[in-house]
């Protein structure tokens, strides 16, 4: 089994990254690293770093975004936890052989030059789980 190497980031669904900045920067002391639009997922992503962990604030750019639907259903808050893996396609195949259901059976492009895949929530014990492979620079 290919173990996850680290928590890559924690995803938090928000209505507005701008409205949240003060809390993460001033109250928690996180370092704002900028934003990036992930067209594929219809979200704007804002990154904040605390120590070795990155927080990924997800702001929907379209009402059909899965993040918009998440906020509508459950409100703003913790959305997913992402784990670093070395070889994503191999890891997906391995999980599927173990009977784990995937939302993404093939990797897709994530923010920060990564490729990512989500496990199906039914297979990840109630916490939306993302696997994340850094692709270098
Ligand atoms: Zn993520």
Coordinates of N, CA, C and O and ligand atoms in Angstrom, one line a residue:
X1 N 0.8 -1.2 0.0 CA 0.0 0.0 0.0 C 0.9 1.3 0.0 O 1.9 1.3 0.7
X2 N 0.4 2.2 -0.8 CA 1.2 3.5 -0.9 C 0.6 4.5 0.1 O -0.5 5.0 0.0
X3 N 1.3 4.7 1.2 CA 0.7 5.5 2.3 C 0.7 7.0 1.9 O 1.6 7.4 1.1
X4 N -0.2 7.8 2.4 CA -0.2 9.2 2.2 C 1.0 9.8 2.9 O 1.4 9.3 4.0
X5 N 1.7 10.8 2.3 CA 2.9 11.3 2.9 C 2.7 12.4 3.9 O 3.5 12.6 4.7
X6 N 1.6 13.1 3.7 CA 1.3 14.3 4.6 C -0.1 14.8 4.3 O -0.7 14.4 3.3
X7 N -0.5 15.6 5.2 CA -1.7 16.4 4.9 C -1.3 17.5 4.0 O -0.4 18.3 4.3
X8 N -1.8 17.6 2.8 CA -1.4 18.6 1.8 C -2.1 19.9 2.1 O -1.5 20.9 2.1
X9 N -3.4 19.8 2.3 CA -4.1 21.1 2.6 C -5.5 20.7 3.2 O -5.9 19.6 3.1
X10 N -6.1 21.7 3.8 CA -7.5 21.6 4.3 C -8.4 22.5 3.5 O -8.0 23.7 3.4
X11 N -9.4 22.0 2.9 CA -10.3 22.8 2.1 C -11.5 23.3 2.9 O -12.1 22.6 3.6
X12 N -11.8 24.6 2.8 CA -12.8 25.3 3.5 C -13.7 26.1 2.6 O -13.2 26.9 1.8
X13 N -15.0 25.7 2.6 CA -15.9 26.4 1.6 C -16.4 27.7 2.2 O -16.8 27.8 3.4
X14 N -16.3 28.8 1.4 CA -16.7 30.1 1.9 C -17.5 30.9 0.8 O -17.3 30.5 -0.4
X15 N -18.2 31.8 1.2 CA -18.9 32.7 0.2 C -18.0 33.7 -0.4 O -18.2 34.0 -1.6
X16 N -17.1 34.2 0.4 CA -16.1 35.2 -0.1 C -14.8 35.1 0.6 O -14.7 35.2 1.8
X17 N -13.7 34.9 -0.2 CA -12.4 34.8 0.3 C -12.0 36.2 1.0 O -11.5 36.2 2.1
X18 N -12.4 37.3 0.3 CA -12.1 38.6 0.8 C -12.6 38.8 2.2 O -11.9 39.4 3.1
X19 N -13.9 38.3 2.4 CA -14.5 38.5 3.7 C -13.8 37.7 4.8 O -13.9 38.0 6.0
X20 N -13.1 36.6 4.4 CA -12.5 35.7 5.4 C -11.1 36.1 5.7 O -10.5 35.6 6.7
X21 N -10.5 36.9 4.9 CA -9.0 37.1 5.0 C -8.6 37.6 6.4 O -7.6 37.2 6.9
X22 N -9.4 38.6 6.9 CA -9.0 39.2 8.2 C -9.0 38.1 9.3 O -8.0 38.1 10.1
X23 N -9.9 37.2 9.3 CA -9.9 36.1 10.3 C -8.7 35.3 10.2 O -8.0 35.0 11.2
X24 N -8.4 34.8 9.0 CA -7.2 33.9 8.8 C -5.9 34.6 9.0 O -5.0 34.0 9.6
X25 N -5.8 35.8 8.6 CA -4.5 36.6 8.7 C -4.4 37.2 10.1 O -3.3 37.0 10.8
X26 N -5.4 37.9 10.6 CA -5.2 38.7 11.8 C -5.5 37.8 13.0 O -4.7 37.9 14.0
X27 N -6.5 37.0 13.0 CA -6.9 36.2 14.2 C -6.0 35.0 14.3 O -5.6 34.7 15.4
X28 N -5.8 34.3 13.2 CA -5.0 33.0 13.3 C -3.6 33.2 12.9 O -2.8 32.3 13.2
X29 N -3.2 34.3 12.3 CA -1.8 34.5 11.9 C -1.3 33.7 10.7 O -0.1 33.4 10.6
X30 N -2.3 33.3 9.8 CA -1.9 32.6 8.6 C -1.3 33.6 7.6 O -1.6 34.8 7.6
X31 N -0.5 33.1 6.7 CA 0.1 33.9 5.7 C -0.7 33.7 4.4 O -0.8 32.6 3.9
X32 N -1.2 34.8 3.9 CA -2.0 34.7 2.6 C -1.0 34.5 1.4 O 0.0 35.3 1.3
X33 N -1.3 33.6 0.6 CA -0.4 33.2 -0.5 C -1.0 33.6 -1.9 O -0.3 33.4 -2.9
X34 N -2.2 34.1 -1.9 CA -2.8 34.5 -3.2 C -3.9 33.6 -3.6 O -4.3 32.7 -2.9
X35 N -4.5 34.0 -4.7 CA -5.7 33.2 -5.2 C -5.4 32.7 -6.6 O -4.5 33.1 -7.3
X36 N -6.2 31.7 -7.0 CA -6.1 31.1 -8.2 C -7.5 30.6 -8.6 O -8.3 30.1 -7.8
X37 N -7.9 30.8 -9.9 CA -9.2 30.3 -10.3 C -9.0 28.9 -10.9 O -8.2 28.7 -11.8
X38 N -9.8 27.9 -10.4 CA -9.8 26.6 -11.0 C -11.1 26.5 -11.8 O -12.1 26.2 -11.3
X39 N -11.0 26.7 -13.1 CA -12.1 26.8 -14.0 C -12.9 25.5 -14.0 O -14.1 25.5 -13.9
X40 N -12.2 24.4 -14.1 CA -12.7 23.1 -14.0 C -13.7 22.9 -12.9 O -14.8 22.2 -13.1
X41 N -13.5 23.4 -11.7 CA -14.3 23.2 -10.6 C -15.2 24.4 -10.2 O -15.9 24.4 -9.2
X42 N -15.1 25.4 -11.1 CA -15.9 26.6 -10.9 C -15.7 27.2 -9.5 O -16.7 27.5 -8.8
X43 N -14.5 27.3 -9.1 CA -14.1 28.0 -7.8 C -12.9 28.9 -8.0 O -12.1 28.7 -8.8
X44 N -12.9 29.9 -7.1 CA -11.7 30.7 -6.9 C -11.1 30.1 -5.6 O -11.9 29.9 -4.6
X45 N -9.8 29.9 -5.6 CA -9.2 29.3 -4.4 C -8.2 30.3 -3.8 O -7.5 30.9 -4.5
X46 N -8.3 30.5 -2.5 CA -7.4 31.4 -1.8 C -6.6 30.5 -0.8 O -7.1 29.7 -0.1
X47 N -5.2 30.7 -0.9 CA -4.3 29.9 -0.1 C -3.8 30.7 1.1 O -3.3 31.8 1.0
X48 N -3.8 30.0 2.2 CA -3.2 30.6 3.5 C -2.3 29.5 4.0 O -2.7 28.3 4.1
X49 N -1.1 29.9 4.5 CA -0.2 28.9 5.0 C 0.0 29.1 6.5 O 0.2 30.2 7.0
X50 N -0.2 28.0 7.3 CA 0.2 28.0 8.7 C 1.1 26.9 8.9 O 0.8 25.7 8.7
X51 N 2.4 27.2 9.3 CA 3.4 26.1 9.4 C 3.5 25.3 8.1 O 3.7 25.9 7.0
X52 N 3.4 24.0 8.2 CA 3.6 23.2 7.0 C 2.2 22.9 6.3 O 2.2 22.3 5.3
X53 N 1.2 23.4 6.9 CA -0.2 23.1 6.3 C -0.7 24.3 5.6 O -0.6 25.5 6.1
X54 N -1.3 24.1 4.5 CA -2.0 25.1 3.7 C -3.5 25.0 3.9 O -4.0 23.9 3.9
X55 N -4.1 26.1 4.0 CA -5.6 26.1 4.0 C -6.0 26.6 2.7 O -5.4 27.5 2.1
X56 N -7.0 25.9 2.1 CA -7.5 26.2 0.8 C -8.9 26.7 0.9 O -9.8 25.9 1.1
X57 N -9.1 28.0 0.8 CA -10.5 28.6 0.9 C -11.1 28.5 -0.5 O -10.5 29.0 -1.5
X58 N -12.3 27.9 -0.6 CA -12.9 27.7 -1.9 C -14.2 28.6 -2.0 O -15.1 28.5 -1.2
X59 N -14.1 29.5 -3.0 CA -15.2 30.4 -3.2 C -15.8 30.1 -4.5 O -15.2 30.1 -5.6
X60 N -17.1 29.7 -4.6 CA -17.7 29.4 -5.9 C -17.8 30.5 -6.8 O -18.0 31.7 -6.4
X61 N -17.5 30.3 -8.1 CA -17.6 31.4 -9.1 C -18.9 31.2 -9.9 O -19.2 32.0 -10.8
X62 N -19.7 30.2 -9.6 CA -20.9 29.9 -10.4 C -21.8 29.1 -9.5 O -21.4 28.2 -8.7
X63 N -23.1 29.4 -9.5 CA -24.1 28.7 -8.7 C -24.1 27.2 -8.9 O -24.6 26.4 -8.1
X64 N -23.6 26.7 -10.1 CA -23.7 25.3 -10.4 C -22.4 24.5 -9.8 O -22.3 23.3 -10.0
X65 N -21.5 25.3 -9.3 CA -20.3 24.7 -8.7 C -20.7 23.8 -7.5 O -21.6 24.1 -6.8
X66 N -20.0 22.7 -7.4 CA -20.3 21.7 -6.3 C -20.1 22.4 -4.9 O -20.7 22.1 -4.0
X67 N -19.2 23.4 -4.9 CA -18.9 24.1 -3.7 C -20.1 25.0 -3.3 O -20.5 25.1 -2.2
X68 N -20.7 25.6 -4.3 CA -21.9 26.4 -4.1 C -23.0 25.5 -3.6 O -23.8 25.9 -2.6
X69 N -23.2 24.4 -4.1 CA -24.2 23.4 -3.7 C -23.9 23.0 -2.2 O -24.8 22.8 -1.4
X70 N -22.6 22.8 -1.9 CA -22.2 22.4 -0.6 C -22.6 23.5 0.4 O -23.2 23.2 1.5
X71 N -22.3 24.7 0.1 CA -22.6 25.8 1.0 C -24.2 26.0 1.2 O -24.6 26.2 2.3
X72 N -24.9 25.8 0.1 CA -26.3 25.9 0.2 C -26.9 24.8 1.1 O -27.8 25.1 1.9
X73 N -26.3 23.6 1.1 CA -26.9 22.5 1.9 C -26.4 22.6 3.3 O -27.1 22.3 4.2
X74 N -25.1 22.9 3.5 CA -24.5 22.7 4.8 C -23.9 24.0 5.4 O -23.4 23.9 6.5
X75 N -23.9 25.0 4.7 CA -23.3 26.3 5.1 C -21.9 26.3 4.9 O -21.2 25.4 4.5
X76 N -21.2 27.5 5.2 CA -19.8 27.6 5.1 C -19.1 26.7 6.1 O -19.6 26.5 7.2
X77 N -17.9 26.3 5.7 CA -17.2 25.5 6.7 C -16.3 24.5 6.1 O -16.0 24.5 4.9
X78 N -15.8 23.5 6.9 CA -14.8 22.5 6.5 C -15.4 21.7 5.3 O -16.5 21.2 5.4
X79 N -14.7 21.7 4.2 CA -15.1 21.0 3.0 C -14.4 19.7 2.7 O -15.0 18.7 2.4
X80 N -13.1 19.7 2.8 CA -12.4 18.5 2.6 C -11.0 18.5 3.1 O -10.4 19.6 3.5
X81 N -10.4 17.3 3.3 CA -9.0 17.2 3.7 C -8.2 16.6 2.5 O -8.7 15.6 1.9
X82 N -7.1 17.1 2.2 CA -6.3 16.6 1.0 C -5.0 16.0 1.5 O -4.3 16.6 2.3
X83 N -4.6 14.8 1.0 CA -3.4 14.1 1.4 C -2.5 14.1 0.2 O -2.9 13.8 -0.9
X84 N -1.2 14.3 0.5 CA -0.2 14.2 -0.6 C 0.1 12.7 -0.9 O 0.3 11.9 0.0
X85 N 0.1 12.4 -2.2 CA 0.5 11.0 -2.6 C 1.6 11.2 -3.7 O 1.6 12.2 -4.4
X86 N 2.4 10.2 -3.9 CA 3.5 10.3 -4.9 C 3.0 9.9 -6.3 O 3.5 10.6 -7.3
X87 N 2.2 8.9 -6.5 CA 1.8 8.5 -7.8 C 0.3 8.3 -7.8 O -0.3 7.3 -7.4
X88 N -0.4 9.4 -8.2 CA -1.9 9.4 -8.1 C -2.6 8.3 -8.9 O -3.5 7.6 -8.3
X89 N -2.3 8.1 -10.2 CA -3.0 7.1 -10.9 C -2.8 5.7 -10.3 O -3.8 4.9 -10.2
X90 N -1.6 5.4 -9.8 CA -1.4 4.1 -9.2 C -2.2 4.0 -7.9 O -2.7 2.9 -7.6
X91 N -2.2 5.1 -7.1 CA -3.0 5.1 -5.9 C -4.5 4.9 -6.1 O -5.1 4.2 -5.4
X92 N -5.0 5.5 -7.1 CA -6.4 5.4 -7.5 C -6.7 3.9 -7.8 O -7.7 3.3 -7.3
X93 N -5.9 3.3 -8.6 CA -6.1 1.9 -9.0 C -6.0 1.0 -7.8 O -6.9 0.1 -7.7
X94 N -5.1 1.3 -6.9 CA -4.9 0.5 -5.7 C -6.2 0.6 -4.8 O -6.7 -0.4 -4.3
X95 N -6.7 1.8 -4.6 CA -7.9 2.0 -3.8 C -9.1 1.3 -4.4 O -9.9 0.7 -3.7
X96 N -9.2 1.4 -5.8 CA -10.4 0.8 -6.4 C -10.3 -0.7 -6.3 O -11.4 -1.3 -6.1
X97 N -9.1 -1.3 -6.3 CA -9.0 -2.7 -6.1 C -9.4 -3.1 -4.6 O -9.9 -4.2 -4.4
X98 N -9.3 -2.1 -3.7 CA -9.7 -2.4 -2.3 C -11.2 -2.1 -2.1 O -11.7 -2.1 -1.0
X99 N -11.9 -1.7 -3.2 CA -13.3 -1.5 -3.1 C -13.7 -0.1 -2.8 O -14.9 0.2 -2.5
X100 N -12.8 0.9 -2.8 CA -13.1 2.3 -2.5 C -13.7 2.9 -3.7 O -13.1 2.8 -4.8
X101 N -14.8 3.6 -3.5 CA -15.4 4.4 -4.7 C -14.7 5.7 -4.8 O -14.4 6.4 -3.8
X102 N -14.5 6.1 -6.1 CA -13.8 7.4 -6.4 C -14.8 8.3 -7.0 O -15.6 7.9 -7.9
X103 N -14.8 9.6 -6.7 CA -15.5 10.6 -7.6 C -14.7 10.7 -8.9 O -15.3 10.8 -10.0
X104 N -13.4 10.8 -8.7 CA -12.5 11.0 -9.9 C -11.7 9.7 -10.1 O -10.8 9.4 -9.4
X105 N -12.1 8.9 -11.1 CA -11.4 7.7 -11.4 C -10.1 8.0 -12.2 O -9.2 7.2 -12.2
X106 N -10.1 9.2 -12.8 CA -8.8 9.6 -13.4 C -8.5 11.0 -12.8 O -9.4 11.8 -12.5
X107 N -7.2 11.3 -12.7 CA -6.8 12.5 -12.0 C -7.3 13.7 -12.8 O -7.3 13.7 -14.1
X108 N -7.6 14.8 -12.1 CA -7.8 16.1 -12.8 C -6.9 17.2 -12.3 O -6.2 17.0 -11.3
X109 N -6.9 18.3 -13.0 CA -6.0 19.4 -12.6 C -6.4 20.1 -11.4 O -7.6 20.6 -11.4
X110 N -5.6 20.3 -10.4 CA -5.9 21.1 -9.2 C -5.1 22.4 -9.2 O -4.4 22.7 -10.2
X111 N -5.3 23.2 -8.2 CA -4.6 24.4 -8.1 C -3.1 24.1 -7.7 O -2.8 23.0 -7.4
X112 N -2.3 25.1 -7.8 CA -0.9 25.0 -7.4 C -0.1 23.9 -8.1 O 0.7 23.2 -7.5
X113 N -0.4 23.7 -9.4 CA 0.3 22.7 -10.2 C 0.3 21.3 -9.6 O 1.3 20.7 -9.4
X114 N -0.9 20.9 -9.3 CA -1.1 19.5 -8.8 C -2.1 18.8 -9.7 O -2.8 19.4 -10.5
X115 N -2.1 17.5 -9.6 CA -3.3 16.7 -10.0 C -3.9 16.1 -8.9 O -3.2 15.7 -7.9
X116 N -5.2 16.0 -8.9 CA -6.0 15.6 -7.8 C -7.1 14.6 -8.1 O -7.5 14.5 -9.3
X117 N -7.6 13.9 -7.1 CA -8.8 13.1 -7.3 C -9.5 13.0 -5.9 O -8.8 12.9 -4.9
X118 N -10.8 13.0 -6.0 CA -11.6 12.9 -4.8 C -12.1 11.5 -4.6 O -12.6 10.9 -5.6
X119 N -12.1 11.0 -3.4 CA -12.8 9.8 -3.0 C -14.3 10.1 -2.9 O -14.7 11.2 -2.6
X120 N -15.1 9.1 -3.1 CA -16.5 9.3 -2.9 C -16.8 9.4 -1.4 O -16.2 8.6 -0.7
X121 N -17.7 10.3 -1.0 CA -17.9 10.5 0.4 C -18.4 9.2 1.1 O -18.1 9.0 2.3
X122 N -19.1 8.4 0.4 CA -19.6 7.1 1.0 C -18.4 6.2 1.3 O -18.5 5.3 2.1
X123 N -17.3 6.4 0.6 CA -16.1 5.6 0.9 C -15.1 6.3 1.8 O -14.0 5.7 2.1
X124 N -15.4 7.5 2.3 CA -14.4 8.2 3.1 C -14.9 8.6 4.4 O -14.5 9.6 5.0
X125 N -15.9 7.9 4.9 CA -16.4 8.0 6.3 C -16.9 9.4 6.7 O -16.6 9.9 7.8
X126 N -17.5 10.0 5.7 CA -18.2 11.3 6.1 C -17.3 12.6 5.9 O -17.8 13.7 5.9
X127 N -16.0 12.4 5.6 CA -15.2 13.5 5.4 C -14.7 13.5 3.9 O -14.1 12.5 3.5
X128 N -15.1 14.5 3.1 CA -14.7 14.5 1.7 C -13.1 14.5 1.7 O -12.5 15.3 2.4
X129 N -12.6 13.5 0.9 CA -11.1 13.3 1.0 C -10.6 13.4 -0.4 O -11.1 12.8 -1.4
X130 N -9.5 14.2 -0.5 CA -8.8 14.5 -1.8 C -7.4 13.9 -1.7 O -6.8 14.0 -0.7
X131 N -7.0 13.3 -2.8 CA -5.6 12.9 -3.0 C -5.0 13.9 -3.9 O -5.6 14.3 -4.9
X132 N -3.7 14.3 -3.6 CA -3.1 15.4 -4.3 C -1.6 15.1 -4.6 O -0.9 14.7 -3.8
X133 N -1.3 15.1 -5.9 CA 0.1 14.8 -6.3 C 0.7 16.1 -6.9 O 0.3 16.6 -7.9
X134 N 1.7 16.6 -6.2 CA 2.4 17.8 -6.7 C 3.2 17.4 -8.0 O 3.8 16.4 -8.1
X135 N 3.1 18.3 -9.0 CA 3.7 18.0 -10.3 C 5.0 18.7 -10.5 O 5.4 18.9 -11.7
X136 N 5.6 19.3 -9.5 CA 6.8 20.1 -9.7 C 6.5 21.5 -10.2 O 5.3 21.9 -10.2
X137 N 7.5 22.2 -10.6 CA 7.2 23.6 -11.0 C 7.5 23.9 -12.5 O 8.0 23.1 -13.2
Ligands
LIG1 ZN1 -8.4 20.7 -2.2

